């Protein structure tokens, strides 16, 4: 299940359950809630991914902890702050240290 919450972390603005296989998956969110309404730009939203078995129970790793996921964000760089250590890029109105950048492409 992929859920998007607002900054209060208790209001699900979007939720989608998908059947998938192990490995890399892609999720694109267009900024609309489950009712099809456009949500406000410029706000911070949190994406949560939960893997479950066929019975809806959360999957666990070998140590009994919930399975963890790595996430990536795509966007257009709109600013660079070289005063920070490491320097930071502004992407989608959020700052990310260049040490977190895994790929840069041009359009």
Short mmCIF file of N, CA and C in Angstrom, two decimals:
data_model
loop_
_atom_site.label_atom_id
_atom_site.label_comp_id
_atom_site.label_asym_id
_atom_site.label_seq_id
_atom_site.Cartn_x
_atom_site.Cartn_y
_atom_site.Cartn_z
N UNK A 1 0.84 -1.18 0.00
CA UNK A 1 0.00 0.00 0.00
C UNK A 1 0.89 1.24 0.00
N UNK A 2 0.57 2.18 -0.85
CA UNK A 2 1.26 3.46 -0.90
C UNK A 2 0.29 4.50 -0.36
N UNK A 3 0.71 5.24 0.67
CA UNK A 3 -0.13 6.28 1.26
C UNK A 3 0.60 7.61 1.23
N UNK A 4 -0.13 8.68 0.99
CA UNK A 4 0.41 10.03 1.04
C UNK A 4 -0.35 10.76 2.14
N UNK A 5 0.39 11.32 3.09
CA UNK A 5 -0.23 12.07 4.19
C UNK A 5 0.24 13.51 4.17
N UNK A 6 -0.54 14.37 4.81
CA UNK A 6 -0.13 15.76 4.92
C UNK A 6 0.82 15.92 6.11
N UNK A 7 1.20 17.15 6.43
CA UNK A 7 2.19 17.39 7.47
C UNK A 7 1.72 17.04 8.87
N UNK A 8 0.40 16.92 9.08
CA UNK A 8 -0.08 16.51 10.40
C UNK A 8 0.09 15.01 10.58
N UNK A 9 0.44 14.31 9.51
CA UNK A 9 0.76 12.88 9.53
C UNK A 9 -0.41 12.00 9.94
N UNK A 10 -1.61 12.54 9.94
CA UNK A 10 -2.74 11.69 10.32
C UNK A 10 -3.88 11.75 9.32
N UNK A 11 -3.74 12.54 8.28
CA UNK A 11 -4.79 12.63 7.28
C UNK A 11 -4.27 12.03 5.98
N UNK A 12 -4.80 10.88 5.63
CA UNK A 12 -4.38 10.26 4.37
C UNK A 12 -5.06 11.03 3.23
N UNK A 13 -4.23 11.59 2.36
CA UNK A 13 -4.78 12.33 1.24
C UNK A 13 -4.83 11.48 -0.02
N UNK A 14 -4.09 10.37 -0.01
CA UNK A 14 -4.10 9.46 -1.15
C UNK A 14 -3.65 8.10 -0.65
N UNK A 15 -4.29 7.05 -1.10
CA UNK A 15 -3.88 5.70 -0.74
C UNK A 15 -4.18 4.78 -1.91
N UNK A 16 -3.23 3.91 -2.22
CA UNK A 16 -3.39 3.00 -3.34
C UNK A 16 -2.79 1.65 -2.97
N UNK A 17 -3.53 0.61 -3.14
CA UNK A 17 -3.01 -0.74 -2.92
C UNK A 17 -2.70 -1.34 -4.29
N UNK A 18 -1.48 -1.88 -4.39
CA UNK A 18 -1.04 -2.43 -5.67
C UNK A 18 -0.50 -3.83 -5.45
N UNK A 19 -0.70 -4.69 -6.42
CA UNK A 19 -0.08 -6.00 -6.41
C UNK A 19 1.23 -5.88 -7.17
N UNK A 20 2.29 -6.37 -6.58
CA UNK A 20 3.58 -6.26 -7.24
C UNK A 20 4.46 -7.43 -6.92
N UNK A 21 5.61 -7.41 -7.52
CA UNK A 21 6.61 -8.43 -7.28
C UNK A 21 7.79 -7.77 -6.59
N UNK A 22 8.65 -8.58 -6.01
CA UNK A 22 9.83 -8.05 -5.35
C UNK A 22 10.68 -7.29 -6.35
N UNK A 23 11.34 -6.23 -5.88
CA UNK A 23 12.22 -5.45 -6.73
C UNK A 23 11.74 -4.02 -6.86
N UNK A 24 12.39 -3.29 -7.74
CA UNK A 24 12.08 -1.87 -7.92
C UNK A 24 10.67 -1.68 -8.47
N UNK A 25 9.98 -0.72 -7.92
CA UNK A 25 8.64 -0.36 -8.37
C UNK A 25 8.61 1.16 -8.55
N UNK A 26 7.70 1.63 -9.37
CA UNK A 26 7.58 3.07 -9.58
C UNK A 26 6.19 3.52 -9.17
N UNK A 27 6.14 4.67 -8.50
CA UNK A 27 4.88 5.26 -8.09
C UNK A 27 4.93 6.74 -8.46
N UNK A 28 3.97 7.17 -9.22
CA UNK A 28 3.85 8.58 -9.58
C UNK A 28 2.57 9.12 -8.98
N UNK A 29 2.69 10.22 -8.26
CA UNK A 29 1.52 10.85 -7.66
C UNK A 29 1.33 12.20 -8.32
N UNK A 30 0.14 12.47 -8.79
CA UNK A 30 -0.12 13.70 -9.54
C UNK A 30 -0.64 14.85 -8.68
N UNK A 31 -0.63 14.69 -7.36
CA UNK A 31 -1.07 15.76 -6.48
C UNK A 31 -2.56 15.79 -6.22
N UNK A 32 -3.28 14.77 -6.67
CA UNK A 32 -4.72 14.69 -6.42
C UNK A 32 -5.00 13.72 -5.27
N UNK A 33 -6.08 13.98 -4.53
CA UNK A 33 -6.47 13.05 -3.47
C UNK A 33 -7.32 11.94 -4.07
N UNK A 34 -7.83 11.07 -3.21
CA UNK A 34 -8.63 9.92 -3.68
C UNK A 34 -9.95 10.34 -4.33
N UNK A 35 -10.38 11.58 -4.07
CA UNK A 35 -11.62 12.08 -4.67
C UNK A 35 -11.36 12.81 -5.99
N UNK A 36 -10.08 12.85 -6.43
CA UNK A 36 -9.74 13.52 -7.68
C UNK A 36 -9.50 15.01 -7.54
N UNK A 37 -9.50 15.53 -6.31
CA UNK A 37 -9.31 16.96 -6.09
C UNK A 37 -7.81 17.29 -6.05
N UNK A 38 -7.43 18.38 -6.71
CA UNK A 38 -6.04 18.84 -6.69
C UNK A 38 -5.71 19.38 -5.30
N UNK A 39 -4.62 18.89 -4.71
CA UNK A 39 -4.19 19.37 -3.40
C UNK A 39 -3.28 20.58 -3.58
N UNK A 40 -3.16 21.44 -2.54
CA UNK A 40 -2.38 22.67 -2.67
C UNK A 40 -0.91 22.42 -2.98
N UNK A 41 -0.37 23.21 -3.91
CA UNK A 41 1.05 23.18 -4.19
C UNK A 41 1.81 23.82 -3.03
N UNK A 42 3.09 23.49 -2.91
CA UNK A 42 3.95 24.14 -1.93
C UNK A 42 3.89 23.55 -0.54
N UNK A 43 3.05 22.59 -0.32
CA UNK A 43 2.97 21.93 0.98
C UNK A 43 3.86 20.69 0.98
N UNK A 44 4.17 20.21 2.17
CA UNK A 44 4.98 19.00 2.30
C UNK A 44 4.06 17.81 2.51
N UNK A 45 4.30 16.77 1.75
CA UNK A 45 3.54 15.54 1.87
C UNK A 45 4.51 14.39 2.11
N UNK A 46 4.06 13.38 2.82
CA UNK A 46 4.91 12.24 3.16
C UNK A 46 4.35 10.99 2.48
N UNK A 47 5.26 10.22 1.86
CA UNK A 47 4.87 8.97 1.22
C UNK A 47 5.29 7.81 2.12
N UNK A 48 4.36 6.90 2.37
CA UNK A 48 4.63 5.71 3.18
C UNK A 48 4.29 4.48 2.35
N UNK A 49 5.20 3.52 2.34
CA UNK A 49 4.99 2.27 1.61
C UNK A 49 4.95 1.13 2.63
N UNK A 50 3.92 0.31 2.56
CA UNK A 50 3.80 -0.84 3.44
C UNK A 50 3.60 -2.08 2.59
N UNK A 51 4.47 -3.07 2.77
CA UNK A 51 4.34 -4.34 2.06
C UNK A 51 3.55 -5.30 2.93
N UNK A 52 2.56 -5.94 2.34
CA UNK A 52 1.74 -6.89 3.08
C UNK A 52 1.64 -8.20 2.33
N UNK A 53 1.30 -9.25 3.07
CA UNK A 53 1.08 -10.54 2.43
C UNK A 53 -0.36 -10.61 1.90
N UNK A 54 -0.74 -11.76 1.37
CA UNK A 54 -2.07 -11.92 0.79
C UNK A 54 -3.19 -11.72 1.80
N UNK A 55 -2.87 -11.85 3.10
CA UNK A 55 -3.87 -11.66 4.16
C UNK A 55 -3.88 -10.24 4.71
N UNK A 56 -3.04 -9.36 4.14
CA UNK A 56 -3.01 -7.98 4.60
C UNK A 56 -2.10 -7.73 5.78
N UNK A 57 -1.32 -8.74 6.20
CA UNK A 57 -0.41 -8.57 7.33
C UNK A 57 0.92 -8.01 6.82
N UNK A 58 1.51 -7.05 7.56
CA UNK A 58 2.78 -6.47 7.13
C UNK A 58 3.88 -7.52 7.00
N UNK A 59 4.65 -7.43 5.93
CA UNK A 59 5.78 -8.33 5.73
C UNK A 59 6.90 -7.95 6.68
N UNK A 60 7.64 -8.95 7.17
CA UNK A 60 8.75 -8.72 8.10
C UNK A 60 10.04 -9.22 7.48
N UNK A 61 11.16 -8.60 7.90
CA UNK A 61 12.46 -9.08 7.44
C UNK A 61 12.91 -10.23 8.33
N UNK A 62 14.14 -10.72 8.12
CA UNK A 62 14.63 -11.89 8.86
C UNK A 62 14.72 -11.65 10.36
N UNK A 63 14.80 -10.36 10.77
CA UNK A 63 14.89 -10.07 12.20
C UNK A 63 13.52 -9.76 12.81
N UNK A 64 12.46 -9.91 12.01
CA UNK A 64 11.11 -9.69 12.54
C UNK A 64 10.65 -8.25 12.45
N UNK A 65 11.46 -7.37 11.84
CA UNK A 65 11.09 -5.97 11.69
C UNK A 65 10.34 -5.77 10.37
N UNK A 66 9.48 -4.73 10.30
CA UNK A 66 8.79 -4.46 9.03
C UNK A 66 9.80 -4.24 7.90
N UNK A 67 9.46 -4.71 6.72
CA UNK A 67 10.33 -4.55 5.55
C UNK A 67 10.51 -3.05 5.29
N UNK A 68 11.77 -2.64 5.06
CA UNK A 68 12.07 -1.23 4.80
C UNK A 68 12.24 -1.01 3.31
N UNK A 69 12.00 0.24 2.89
CA UNK A 69 12.07 0.61 1.49
C UNK A 69 12.97 1.82 1.32
N UNK A 70 13.67 1.86 0.21
CA UNK A 70 14.40 3.05 -0.20
C UNK A 70 13.51 3.83 -1.15
N UNK A 71 13.48 5.14 -0.99
CA UNK A 71 12.66 5.96 -1.87
C UNK A 71 13.53 6.96 -2.61
N UNK A 72 13.06 7.41 -3.74
CA UNK A 72 13.74 8.41 -4.54
C UNK A 72 12.73 9.45 -4.98
N UNK A 73 13.22 10.68 -5.16
CA UNK A 73 12.39 11.78 -5.62
C UNK A 73 12.96 12.29 -6.92
N UNK A 74 12.08 12.59 -7.86
CA UNK A 74 12.50 13.20 -9.11
C UNK A 74 11.95 14.61 -9.16
N UNK A 75 12.70 15.51 -9.75
CA UNK A 75 12.22 16.87 -9.91
C UNK A 75 13.24 17.72 -10.62
N UNK A 76 12.89 18.97 -10.81
CA UNK A 76 13.76 19.92 -11.47
C UNK A 76 14.47 20.74 -10.40
N UNK A 77 15.79 20.85 -10.53
CA UNK A 77 16.58 21.64 -9.59
C UNK A 77 16.29 23.11 -9.85
N UNK A 78 15.85 23.82 -8.80
CA UNK A 78 15.53 25.24 -8.95
C UNK A 78 16.47 26.12 -8.14
N UNK A 79 17.40 25.51 -7.42
CA UNK A 79 18.36 26.30 -6.64
C UNK A 79 19.49 25.44 -6.13
N UNK A 80 20.62 26.10 -5.84
CA UNK A 80 21.79 25.43 -5.29
C UNK A 80 22.32 26.30 -4.15
N UNK A 81 22.55 25.70 -2.99
CA UNK A 81 23.11 26.42 -1.83
C UNK A 81 24.48 25.84 -1.53
N UNK A 82 25.53 26.54 -1.97
CA UNK A 82 26.89 26.05 -1.76
C UNK A 82 27.43 26.46 -0.39
N UNK A 83 26.65 27.19 0.39
CA UNK A 83 27.05 27.57 1.74
C UNK A 83 26.87 26.41 2.72
N UNK A 84 26.07 25.45 2.35
CA UNK A 84 25.83 24.29 3.21
C UNK A 84 26.90 23.24 2.98
N UNK A 85 27.09 22.38 3.98
CA UNK A 85 28.04 21.28 3.86
C UNK A 85 27.28 19.98 4.10
N UNK A 86 27.12 19.13 3.11
CA UNK A 86 27.49 19.33 1.71
C UNK A 86 26.54 20.32 1.05
N UNK A 87 26.91 20.86 -0.12
CA UNK A 87 26.00 21.76 -0.83
C UNK A 87 24.63 21.12 -1.02
N UNK A 88 23.60 21.94 -1.09
CA UNK A 88 22.22 21.43 -1.19
C UNK A 88 21.56 21.90 -2.47
N UNK A 89 20.76 21.03 -3.04
CA UNK A 89 19.95 21.35 -4.21
C UNK A 89 18.51 21.54 -3.77
N UNK A 90 17.84 22.53 -4.34
CA UNK A 90 16.41 22.70 -4.09
C UNK A 90 15.67 22.01 -5.22
N UNK A 91 14.85 21.02 -4.84
CA UNK A 91 14.06 20.24 -5.79
C UNK A 91 12.65 20.15 -5.22
N UNK A 92 11.68 20.56 -6.01
CA UNK A 92 10.28 20.53 -5.55
C UNK A 92 10.12 21.27 -4.22
N UNK A 93 10.79 22.39 -4.08
CA UNK A 93 10.72 23.25 -2.90
C UNK A 93 11.28 22.61 -1.64
N UNK A 94 12.05 21.55 -1.78
CA UNK A 94 12.70 20.89 -0.66
C UNK A 94 14.20 20.87 -0.93
N UNK A 95 15.01 20.94 0.13
CA UNK A 95 16.46 20.89 -0.05
C UNK A 95 16.99 19.49 0.21
N UNK A 96 17.91 19.07 -0.66
CA UNK A 96 18.56 17.77 -0.57
C UNK A 96 20.05 17.97 -0.70
N UNK A 97 20.84 17.39 0.21
CA UNK A 97 22.28 17.45 0.10
C UNK A 97 22.73 16.71 -1.15
N UNK A 98 23.79 17.23 -1.80
CA UNK A 98 24.25 16.58 -3.03
C UNK A 98 24.72 15.16 -2.75
N UNK A 99 25.02 14.83 -1.49
CA UNK A 99 25.42 13.47 -1.16
C UNK A 99 24.24 12.50 -1.30
N UNK A 100 23.03 13.00 -1.41
CA UNK A 100 21.84 12.16 -1.57
C UNK A 100 21.45 11.98 -3.04
N UNK A 101 22.09 12.73 -3.95
CA UNK A 101 21.75 12.67 -5.37
C UNK A 101 22.36 11.40 -5.96
N UNK A 102 21.53 10.62 -6.65
CA UNK A 102 22.00 9.38 -7.26
C UNK A 102 22.11 9.47 -8.76
N UNK A 103 21.42 10.43 -9.37
CA UNK A 103 21.45 10.54 -10.82
C UNK A 103 21.01 11.94 -11.23
N UNK A 104 21.64 12.47 -12.27
CA UNK A 104 21.24 13.76 -12.86
C UNK A 104 21.04 13.52 -14.34
N UNK A 105 19.89 13.96 -14.85
CA UNK A 105 19.61 13.83 -16.27
C UNK A 105 19.16 15.19 -16.80
N UNK A 106 19.23 15.36 -18.11
CA UNK A 106 18.77 16.59 -18.74
C UNK A 106 17.52 16.31 -19.55
N UNK A 107 16.72 17.32 -19.77
CA UNK A 107 15.48 17.17 -20.54
C UNK A 107 15.65 17.80 -21.89
#
